[in-house]
PDB file of C-alpha atoms in Angstrom:
ATOM      1  CA  UNK P   1       2.550  15.889   1.976  1.00 64.00           C
ATOM      2  CA  UNK P   2      -0.911  14.735   2.708  1.00 72.00           C
ATOM      3  CA  UNK P   3      -1.401  11.462   5.106  1.00 84.00           C
ATOM      4  CA  UNK P   4      -3.298   8.717   3.333  1.00 89.00           C
ATOM      5  CA  UNK P   5      -5.572   6.363   5.286  1.00 92.00           C
ATOM      6  CA  UNK P   6      -6.562   2.961   3.884  1.00 95.00           C
ATOM      7  CA  UNK P   7      -7.746  -0.393   5.119  1.00 96.00           C
ATOM      8  CA  UNK P   8      -5.008  -2.603   6.359  1.00 95.00           C
ATOM      9  CA  UNK P   9      -6.342  -5.663   4.793  1.00 96.00           C
ATOM     10  CA  UNK P  10      -9.246  -7.336   1.884  1.00 97.00           C
ATOM     11  CA  UNK P  11     -10.219 -10.363   1.271  1.00 97.00           C
ATOM     12  CA  UNK P  12     -11.626 -11.072  -2.447  1.00 97.00           C
ATOM     13  CA  UNK P  13     -12.373 -14.311  -4.659  1.00 97.00           C
ATOM     14  CA  UNK P  14     -11.300 -14.211  -8.316  1.00 97.00           C
ATOM     15  CA  UNK P  15     -13.406 -13.049 -10.641  1.00 96.00           C
ATOM     16  CA  UNK P  16     -14.957 -10.434  -8.593  1.00 97.00           C
ATOM     17  CA  UNK P  17     -14.159  -6.500  -8.960  1.00 97.00           C
ATOM     18  CA  UNK P  18     -12.223  -5.067  -5.990  1.00 98.00           C
ATOM     19  CA  UNK P  19     -12.261  -1.230  -4.597  1.00 98.00           C
ATOM     20  CA  UNK P  20      -9.844   0.027  -2.320  1.00 97.00           C
ATOM     21  CA  UNK P  21     -10.547   3.473  -0.761  1.00 96.00           C
ATOM     22  CA  UNK P  22      -7.958   6.104   0.409  1.00 95.00           C
ATOM     23  CA  UNK P  23      -8.941   8.978   2.303  1.00 93.00           C
ATOM     24  CA  UNK P  24      -6.618  12.042   1.960  1.00 91.00           C
ATOM     25  CA  UNK P  25      -8.361  14.948   3.801  1.00 89.00           C
ATOM     26  CA  UNK P  26      -5.548  17.369   3.864  1.00 88.00           C
ATOM     27  CA  UNK P  27      -4.544  16.914  -0.001  1.00 88.00           C
ATOM     28  CA  UNK P  28      -2.628  19.714  -1.293  1.00 86.00           C
ATOM     29  CA  UNK P  29      -3.874  21.817  -4.649  1.00 87.00           C
ATOM     30  CA  UNK P  30      -0.933  20.318  -6.557  1.00 83.00           C
ATOM     31  CA  UNK P  31      -0.715  16.820  -5.174  1.00 87.00           C
ATOM     32  CA  UNK P  32      -1.786  13.658  -7.491  1.00 90.00           C
ATOM     33  CA  UNK P  33      -3.159  10.378  -6.080  1.00 92.00           C
ATOM     34  CA  UNK P  34      -1.038   7.672  -7.174  1.00 92.00           C
ATOM     35  CA  UNK P  35      -0.930   4.005  -6.412  1.00 95.00           C
ATOM     36  CA  UNK P  36       1.888   1.545  -6.041  1.00 95.00           C
ATOM     37  CA  UNK P  37       1.788  -2.620  -6.318  1.00 96.00           C
ATOM     38  CA  UNK P  38       3.953  -4.525  -3.982  1.00 95.00           C
ATOM     39  CA  UNK P  39       4.444  -8.299  -4.568  1.00 94.00           C
ATOM     40  CA  UNK P  40       6.142 -10.350  -2.144  1.00 88.00           C
ATOM     41  CA  UNK P  41      10.243  -9.938  -2.112  1.00 86.00           C
ATOM     42  CA  UNK P  42       9.880  -7.404  -4.958  1.00 92.00           C
ATOM     43  CA  UNK P  43       9.865  -3.402  -4.972  1.00 92.00           C
ATOM     44  CA  UNK P  44       6.860  -1.403  -5.258  1.00 93.00           C
ATOM     45  CA  UNK P  45       5.702  -0.617  -8.770  1.00 94.00           C
ATOM     46  CA  UNK P  46       3.596   1.806 -10.126  1.00 93.00           C
ATOM     47  CA  UNK P  47      -0.298   1.089 -11.285  1.00 95.00           C
ATOM     48  CA  UNK P  48      -1.978   4.218 -11.626  1.00 94.00           C
ATOM     49  CA  UNK P  49      -2.031   8.293 -11.243  1.00 92.00           C
ATOM     50  CA  UNK P  50      -4.963  10.543 -11.320  1.00 92.00           C
ATOM     51  CA  UNK P  51      -5.723  14.178 -10.109  1.00 91.00           C
ATOM     52  CA  UNK P  52      -9.719  14.384 -10.393  1.00 89.00           C
ATOM     53  CA  UNK P  53     -12.468  12.306 -11.805  1.00 88.00           C
ATOM     54  CA  UNK P  54     -11.575   9.028 -13.420  1.00 94.00           C
ATOM     55  CA  UNK P  55      -8.272   7.451 -15.106  1.00 94.00           C
ATOM     56  CA  UNK P  56      -8.711   4.244 -16.482  1.00 95.00           C
ATOM     57  CA  UNK P  57      -5.543   2.130 -17.732  1.00 94.00           C
ATOM     58  CA  UNK P  58      -4.786  -1.714 -18.824  1.00 93.00           C
ATOM     59  CA  UNK P  59      -4.325  -2.349 -15.106  1.00 92.00           C
ATOM     60  CA  UNK P  60      -7.076  -0.646 -13.068  1.00 96.00           C
ATOM     61  CA  UNK P  61      -9.040   2.364 -12.972  1.00 97.00           C
ATOM     62  CA  UNK P  62      -9.220   5.519 -10.271  1.00 97.00           C
ATOM     63  CA  UNK P  63     -12.182   7.306  -9.134  1.00 96.00           C
ATOM     64  CA  UNK P  64     -11.313  10.737  -7.129  1.00 95.00           C
ATOM     65  CA  UNK P  65     -14.242  12.614  -6.404  1.00 94.00           C
ATOM     66  CA  UNK P  66     -14.541  16.637  -7.007  1.00 93.00           C
ATOM     67  CA  UNK P  67     -13.493  17.304  -3.435  1.00 93.00           C
ATOM     68  CA  UNK P  68     -10.380  14.893  -3.862  1.00 93.00           C
ATOM     69  CA  UNK P  69     -10.397  14.136   0.079  1.00 93.00           C
ATOM     70  CA  UNK P  70     -10.444  10.288  -1.055  1.00 94.00           C
ATOM     71  CA  UNK P  71     -10.168   7.742  -4.048  1.00 95.00           C
ATOM     72  CA  UNK P  72     -10.898   4.420  -4.710  1.00 97.00           C
ATOM     73  CA  UNK P  73      -8.696   1.802  -6.979  1.00 97.00           C
ATOM     74  CA  UNK P  74     -10.755  -0.360  -9.052  1.00 98.00           C
ATOM     75  CA  UNK P  75      -9.105  -3.767  -9.836  1.00 97.00           C
ATOM     76  CA  UNK P  76     -11.665  -5.490 -12.640  1.00 94.00           C
ATOM     77  CA  UNK P  77     -12.020  -9.181 -12.207  1.00 93.00           C
ATOM     78  CA  UNK P  78      -9.169 -10.029  -9.893  1.00 97.00           C
ATOM     79  CA  UNK P  79      -7.083 -13.098 -10.429  1.00 96.00           C
ATOM     80  CA  UNK P  80      -4.572 -14.849  -7.523  1.00 96.00           C
ATOM     81  CA  UNK P  81      -2.050 -12.916  -9.162  1.00 95.00           C
ATOM     82  CA  UNK P  82      -3.556  -9.799  -8.047  1.00 96.00           C
ATOM     83  CA  UNK P  83      -2.725 -10.778  -4.386  1.00 97.00           C
ATOM     84  CA  UNK P  84      -0.323  -7.934  -3.219  1.00 97.00           C
ATOM     85  CA  UNK P  85      -0.023  -4.735  -0.868  1.00 96.00           C
ATOM     86  CA  UNK P  86      -1.402  -1.788  -2.519  1.00 97.00           C
ATOM     87  CA  UNK P  87      -0.395   1.558  -1.261  1.00 95.00           C
ATOM     88  CA  UNK P  88      -2.035   5.249  -1.787  1.00 94.00           C
ATOM     89  CA  UNK P  89       0.241   8.075  -1.839  1.00 90.00           C
ATOM     90  CA  UNK P  90      -0.138  11.719  -2.324  1.00 86.00           C
ATOM     91  CA  UNK P  91       2.675  12.753  -4.822  1.00 82.00           C
ATOM     92  CA  UNK P  92       3.155  16.593  -5.685  1.00 76.00           C
ATOM     93  CA  UNK P  93       3.036  17.263  -9.091  1.00 68.00           C
ATOM     94  CA  UNK P  94       5.865  20.126  -8.967  1.00 64.00           C
ATOM     95  CA  UNK P  95       7.825  22.162  -6.641  1.00 63.00           C
ATOM     96  CA  UNK P  96      11.130  22.434  -4.742  1.00 62.00           C
ATOM     97  CA  UNK P  97      13.594  19.601  -3.839  1.00 56.00           C
ATOM     98  CA  UNK P  98      12.066  18.613  -1.032  1.00 58.00           C
ATOM     99  CA  UNK P  99       8.374  17.821  -2.983  1.00 62.00           C
ATOM    100  CA  UNK P 100      10.217  14.397  -4.394  1.00 68.00           C
ATOM    101  CA  UNK P 101       9.625  12.882  -1.108  1.00 73.00           C
ATOM    102  CA  UNK P 102       7.166   9.933  -1.192  1.00 79.00           C
ATOM    103  CA  UNK P 103       5.743   8.847   2.040  1.00 79.00           C
ATOM    104  CA  UNK P 104       4.479   5.095   2.040  1.00 82.00           C
ATOM    105  CA  UNK P 105       1.857   4.104   4.634  1.00 82.00           C
ATOM    106  CA  UNK P 106       1.463   0.366   5.542  1.00 84.00           C
ATOM    107  CA  UNK P 107      -0.783  -0.163   2.400  1.00 93.00           C
ATOM    108  CA  UNK P 108      -3.489  -2.407   1.890  1.00 96.00           C
ATOM    109  CA  UNK P 109      -2.715  -6.194   1.653  1.00 96.00           C
ATOM    110  CA  UNK P 110      -5.212  -8.040  -0.792  1.00 97.00           C
ATOM    111  CA  UNK P 111      -5.778 -11.531  -0.728  1.00 97.00           C
ATOM    112  CA  UNK P 112      -7.518 -13.322  -3.902  1.00 97.00           C
ATOM    113  CA  UNK P 113      -9.324 -16.615  -2.829  1.00 96.00           C
ATOM    114  CA  UNK P 114      -9.638 -18.906  -5.629  1.00 94.00           C
TER     115      UNK P 114
ATOM    116  CA  UNK U   1      17.514  -0.937 -20.560  1.00 61.00           C
ATOM    117  CA  UNK U   2      18.294  -2.295 -16.876  1.00 75.00           C
ATOM    118  CA  UNK U   3      16.245   0.123 -14.786  1.00 93.00           C
ATOM    119  CA  UNK U   4      17.565   0.173 -11.394  1.00 96.00           C
ATOM    120  CA  UNK U   5      19.677  -2.593 -10.383  1.00 96.00           C
ATOM    121  CA  UNK U   6      20.898  -3.346  -6.677  1.00 97.00           C
ATOM    122  CA  UNK U   7      23.433  -5.699  -5.319  1.00 97.00           C
ATOM    123  CA  UNK U   8      23.916  -7.829  -3.341  1.00 97.00           C
ATOM    124  CA  UNK U   9      20.291  -9.405  -3.434  1.00 96.00           C
ATOM    125  CA  UNK U  10      21.029 -11.151   0.132  1.00 96.00           C
ATOM    126  CA  UNK U  11      23.938  -9.886   2.786  1.00 97.00           C
ATOM    127  CA  UNK U  12      24.233 -11.348   6.258  1.00 97.00           C
ATOM    128  CA  UNK U  13      26.533  -9.300   8.226  1.00 97.00           C
ATOM    129  CA  UNK U  14      28.192  -9.418  12.057  1.00 97.00           C
ATOM    130  CA  UNK U  15      27.570  -6.371  14.572  1.00 98.00           C
ATOM    131  CA  UNK U  16      30.005  -3.429  13.750  1.00 97.00           C
ATOM    132  CA  UNK U  17      30.794  -4.513  10.225  1.00 97.00           C
ATOM    133  CA  UNK U  18      30.304  -2.004   7.462  1.00 96.00           C
ATOM    134  CA  UNK U  19      29.208  -2.402   3.908  1.00 96.00           C
ATOM    135  CA  UNK U  20      28.036  -0.840   1.113  1.00 98.00           C
ATOM    136  CA  UNK U  21      24.770  -1.465  -0.985  1.00 98.00           C
ATOM    137  CA  UNK U  22      25.112  -0.644  -4.590  1.00 98.00           C
ATOM    138  CA  UNK U  23      22.573   1.256  -6.484  1.00 98.00           C
ATOM    139  CA  UNK U  24      22.735   2.153 -10.102  1.00 97.00           C
ATOM    140  CA  UNK U  25      20.254   3.514 -12.641  1.00 97.00           C
ATOM    141  CA  UNK U  26      20.466   4.152 -16.451  1.00 95.00           C
ATOM    142  CA  UNK U  27      17.387   6.094 -16.780  1.00 94.00           C
ATOM    143  CA  UNK U  28      19.250   9.613 -16.534  1.00 93.00           C
ATOM    144  CA  UNK U  29      16.913  10.210 -13.555  1.00 93.00           C
ATOM    145  CA  UNK U  30      17.916  13.125 -11.174  1.00 91.00           C
ATOM    146  CA  UNK U  31      16.129  11.927  -7.891  1.00 92.00           C
ATOM    147  CA  UNK U  32      17.240   8.824  -6.118  1.00 94.00           C
ATOM    148  CA  UNK U  33      16.412   7.316  -2.802  1.00 94.00           C
ATOM    149  CA  UNK U  34      17.135   4.653  -0.330  1.00 96.00           C
ATOM    150  CA  UNK U  35      13.893   3.192   1.595  1.00 95.00           C
ATOM    151  CA  UNK U  36      13.815   0.215   3.894  1.00 96.00           C
ATOM    152  CA  UNK U  37      11.002  -2.054   4.519  1.00 95.00           C
ATOM    153  CA  UNK U  38      10.393  -3.791   7.784  1.00 92.00           C
ATOM    154  CA  UNK U  39       8.613  -7.040   8.102  1.00 85.00           C
ATOM    155  CA  UNK U  40       4.662  -6.062   7.584  1.00 79.00           C
ATOM    156  CA  UNK U  41       5.850  -2.325   7.400  1.00 82.00           C
ATOM    157  CA  UNK U  42       5.378   0.261   4.544  1.00 86.00           C
ATOM    158  CA  UNK U  43       8.528   1.468   3.231  1.00 90.00           C
ATOM    159  CA  UNK U  44      10.572   4.185   5.166  1.00 92.00           C
ATOM    160  CA  UNK U  45      12.807   6.889   3.368  1.00 92.00           C
ATOM    161  CA  UNK U  46      16.561   6.828   4.819  1.00 95.00           C
ATOM    162  CA  UNK U  47      18.173   9.180   2.605  1.00 95.00           C
ATOM    163  CA  UNK U  48      17.601  10.645  -0.933  1.00 93.00           C
ATOM    164  CA  UNK U  49      19.167  12.541  -3.624  1.00 93.00           C
ATOM    165  CA  UNK U  50      17.971  15.449  -6.150  1.00 90.00           C
ATOM    166  CA  UNK U  51      20.996  15.280  -8.307  1.00 90.00           C
ATOM    167  CA  UNK U  52      24.648  14.801  -8.610  1.00 92.00           C
ATOM    168  CA  UNK U  53      26.652  16.246  -5.352  1.00 93.00           C
ATOM    169  CA  UNK U  54      23.230  16.858  -3.438  1.00 92.00           C
ATOM    170  CA  UNK U  55      21.959  14.478  -0.970  1.00 93.00           C
ATOM    171  CA  UNK U  56      19.303  14.777   2.299  1.00 91.00           C
ATOM    172  CA  UNK U  57      18.002  12.783   4.981  1.00 92.00           C
ATOM    173  CA  UNK U  58      14.866  11.148   5.129  1.00 90.00           C
ATOM    174  CA  UNK U  59      12.826   9.613   8.198  1.00 89.00           C
ATOM    175  CA  UNK U  60      15.091   7.311   9.372  1.00 94.00           C
ATOM    176  CA  UNK U  61      18.496   8.633   8.360  1.00 95.00           C
ATOM    177  CA  UNK U  62      20.675   7.224  11.579  1.00 95.00           C
ATOM    178  CA  UNK U  63      23.445   4.880  11.158  1.00 96.00           C
ATOM    179  CA  UNK U  64      23.237   5.203   6.900  1.00 97.00           C
ATOM    180  CA  UNK U  65      25.644   7.398   4.816  1.00 97.00           C
ATOM    181  CA  UNK U  66      25.235   8.324   0.959  1.00 97.00           C
ATOM    182  CA  UNK U  67      26.988  10.307  -1.380  1.00 96.00           C
ATOM    183  CA  UNK U  68      26.254  10.923  -5.062  1.00 96.00           C
ATOM    184  CA  UNK U  69      29.053  11.232  -7.197  1.00 96.00           C
ATOM    185  CA  UNK U  70      27.445  10.762 -10.587  1.00 96.00           C
ATOM    186  CA  UNK U  71      23.712  10.594 -11.600  1.00 95.00           C
ATOM    187  CA  UNK U  72      23.679   6.849 -12.316  1.00 96.00           C
ATOM    188  CA  UNK U  73      24.906   5.754  -8.815  1.00 97.00           C
ATOM    189  CA  UNK U  74      23.458   6.377  -5.169  1.00 98.00           C
ATOM    190  CA  UNK U  75      25.405   3.728  -2.848  1.00 98.00           C
ATOM    191  CA  UNK U  76      24.168   3.451   0.715  1.00 98.00           C
ATOM    192  CA  UNK U  77      27.090   2.809   3.755  1.00 98.00           C
ATOM    193  CA  UNK U  78      26.488   0.898   6.481  1.00 96.00           C
ATOM    194  CA  UNK U  79      29.554   2.102   8.775  1.00 92.00           C
ATOM    195  CA  UNK U  80      28.802  -0.478  11.853  1.00 96.00           C
ATOM    196  CA  UNK U  81      25.834  -2.318  11.547  1.00 97.00           C
ATOM    197  CA  UNK U  82      23.497  -3.294  14.098  1.00 97.00           C
ATOM    198  CA  UNK U  83      20.785  -5.763  14.485  1.00 96.00           C
ATOM    199  CA  UNK U  84      18.454  -3.011  14.305  1.00 96.00           C
ATOM    200  CA  UNK U  85      19.482  -2.586  10.527  1.00 97.00           C
ATOM    201  CA  UNK U  86      18.031  -5.806   9.223  1.00 97.00           C
ATOM    202  CA  UNK U  87      15.730  -5.340   7.015  1.00 97.00           C
ATOM    203  CA  UNK U  88      14.921  -5.189   2.900  1.00 97.00           C
ATOM    204  CA  UNK U  89      16.413  -2.030   1.117  1.00 98.00           C
ATOM    205  CA  UNK U  90      14.906  -0.652  -1.556  1.00 97.00           C
ATOM    206  CA  UNK U  91      16.523   1.746  -4.045  1.00 97.00           C
ATOM    207  CA  UNK U  92      14.260   4.057  -6.257  1.00 95.00           C
ATOM    208  CA  UNK U  93      14.800   6.480  -9.107  1.00 94.00           C
ATOM    209  CA  UNK U  94      12.674   9.159 -10.699  1.00 90.00           C
ATOM    210  CA  UNK U  95      13.047  11.993 -13.327  1.00 85.00           C
ATOM    211  CA  UNK U  96      11.062  14.725 -11.712  1.00 77.00           C
ATOM    212  CA  UNK U  97       8.932  15.282  -8.975  1.00 71.00           C
ATOM    213  CA  UNK U  98       5.570  14.525 -10.863  1.00 73.00           C
ATOM    214  CA  UNK U  99       7.010  11.014 -12.487  1.00 81.00           C
ATOM    215  CA  UNK U 100       6.850   7.468 -11.739  1.00 85.00           C
ATOM    216  CA  UNK U 101       9.317   6.253  -9.217  1.00 89.00           C
ATOM    217  CA  UNK U 102      11.126   3.167 -10.251  1.00 93.00           C
ATOM    218  CA  UNK U 103      12.301   0.635  -7.725  1.00 95.00           C
ATOM    219  CA  UNK U 104      15.161  -1.925  -7.854  1.00 96.00           C
ATOM    220  CA  UNK U 105      14.324  -5.389  -6.552  1.00 95.00           C
ATOM    221  CA  UNK U 106      16.051  -5.171  -3.064  1.00 96.00           C
ATOM    222  CA  UNK U 107      18.702  -6.099  -1.123  1.00 97.00           C
ATOM    223  CA  UNK U 108      17.849  -8.374   2.023  1.00 96.00           C
ATOM    224  CA  UNK U 109      20.311  -7.668   4.702  1.00 97.00           C
ATOM    225  CA  UNK U 110      20.694  -9.594   8.264  1.00 97.00           C
ATOM    226  CA  UNK U 111      22.447  -8.323  10.939  1.00 97.00           C
ATOM    227  CA  UNK U 112      23.738 -11.075  13.418  1.00 96.00           C
TER     228      UNK U 112
END
């Protein structure tokens, strides 16, 4: 699976929009980009997933350019409760048993400041 | 619908002791996996299973055994605990390759 690279940490004030960029230069044709959020002392939870262009749900937006070598997670108007670690992963959309594995990097630690 | 459950939530062991971390899911998911997370680190895959009776090693399998006798349960065994296994352990499950992965609440293990 493609290796992803993202900033180690980011700070933001409450109410601001936060954009976290992830690079995945070697992403495969049948890989999705998936983002997870992890609060302290909890397991990661799914935020959003996309293949190309833009995806939006009630929590975030995901922008993926045409070349798919990077993606940007956008969190609108963050609050203190958005302080967490955010992981970007390349997830295989289909395939054999070995395609089930997900590789988590260190993620981006987002700190929201009052 | 409980999702993914893990027991115990906390455990302290002495070096050389053995124990089993329990994981169960009620979503009829074929794929289950175990991760460990050390302070300030991401999650590292220990073992995974793509169905009952089928298991395979992940990135850091040494010191751990798994089995999958049913779809619902995927226990992780530490045969002889070592201080290097002090970590938080997460179990996860997923229905299909491209589906969302659901994580349990974690087990915090300390080996003295």
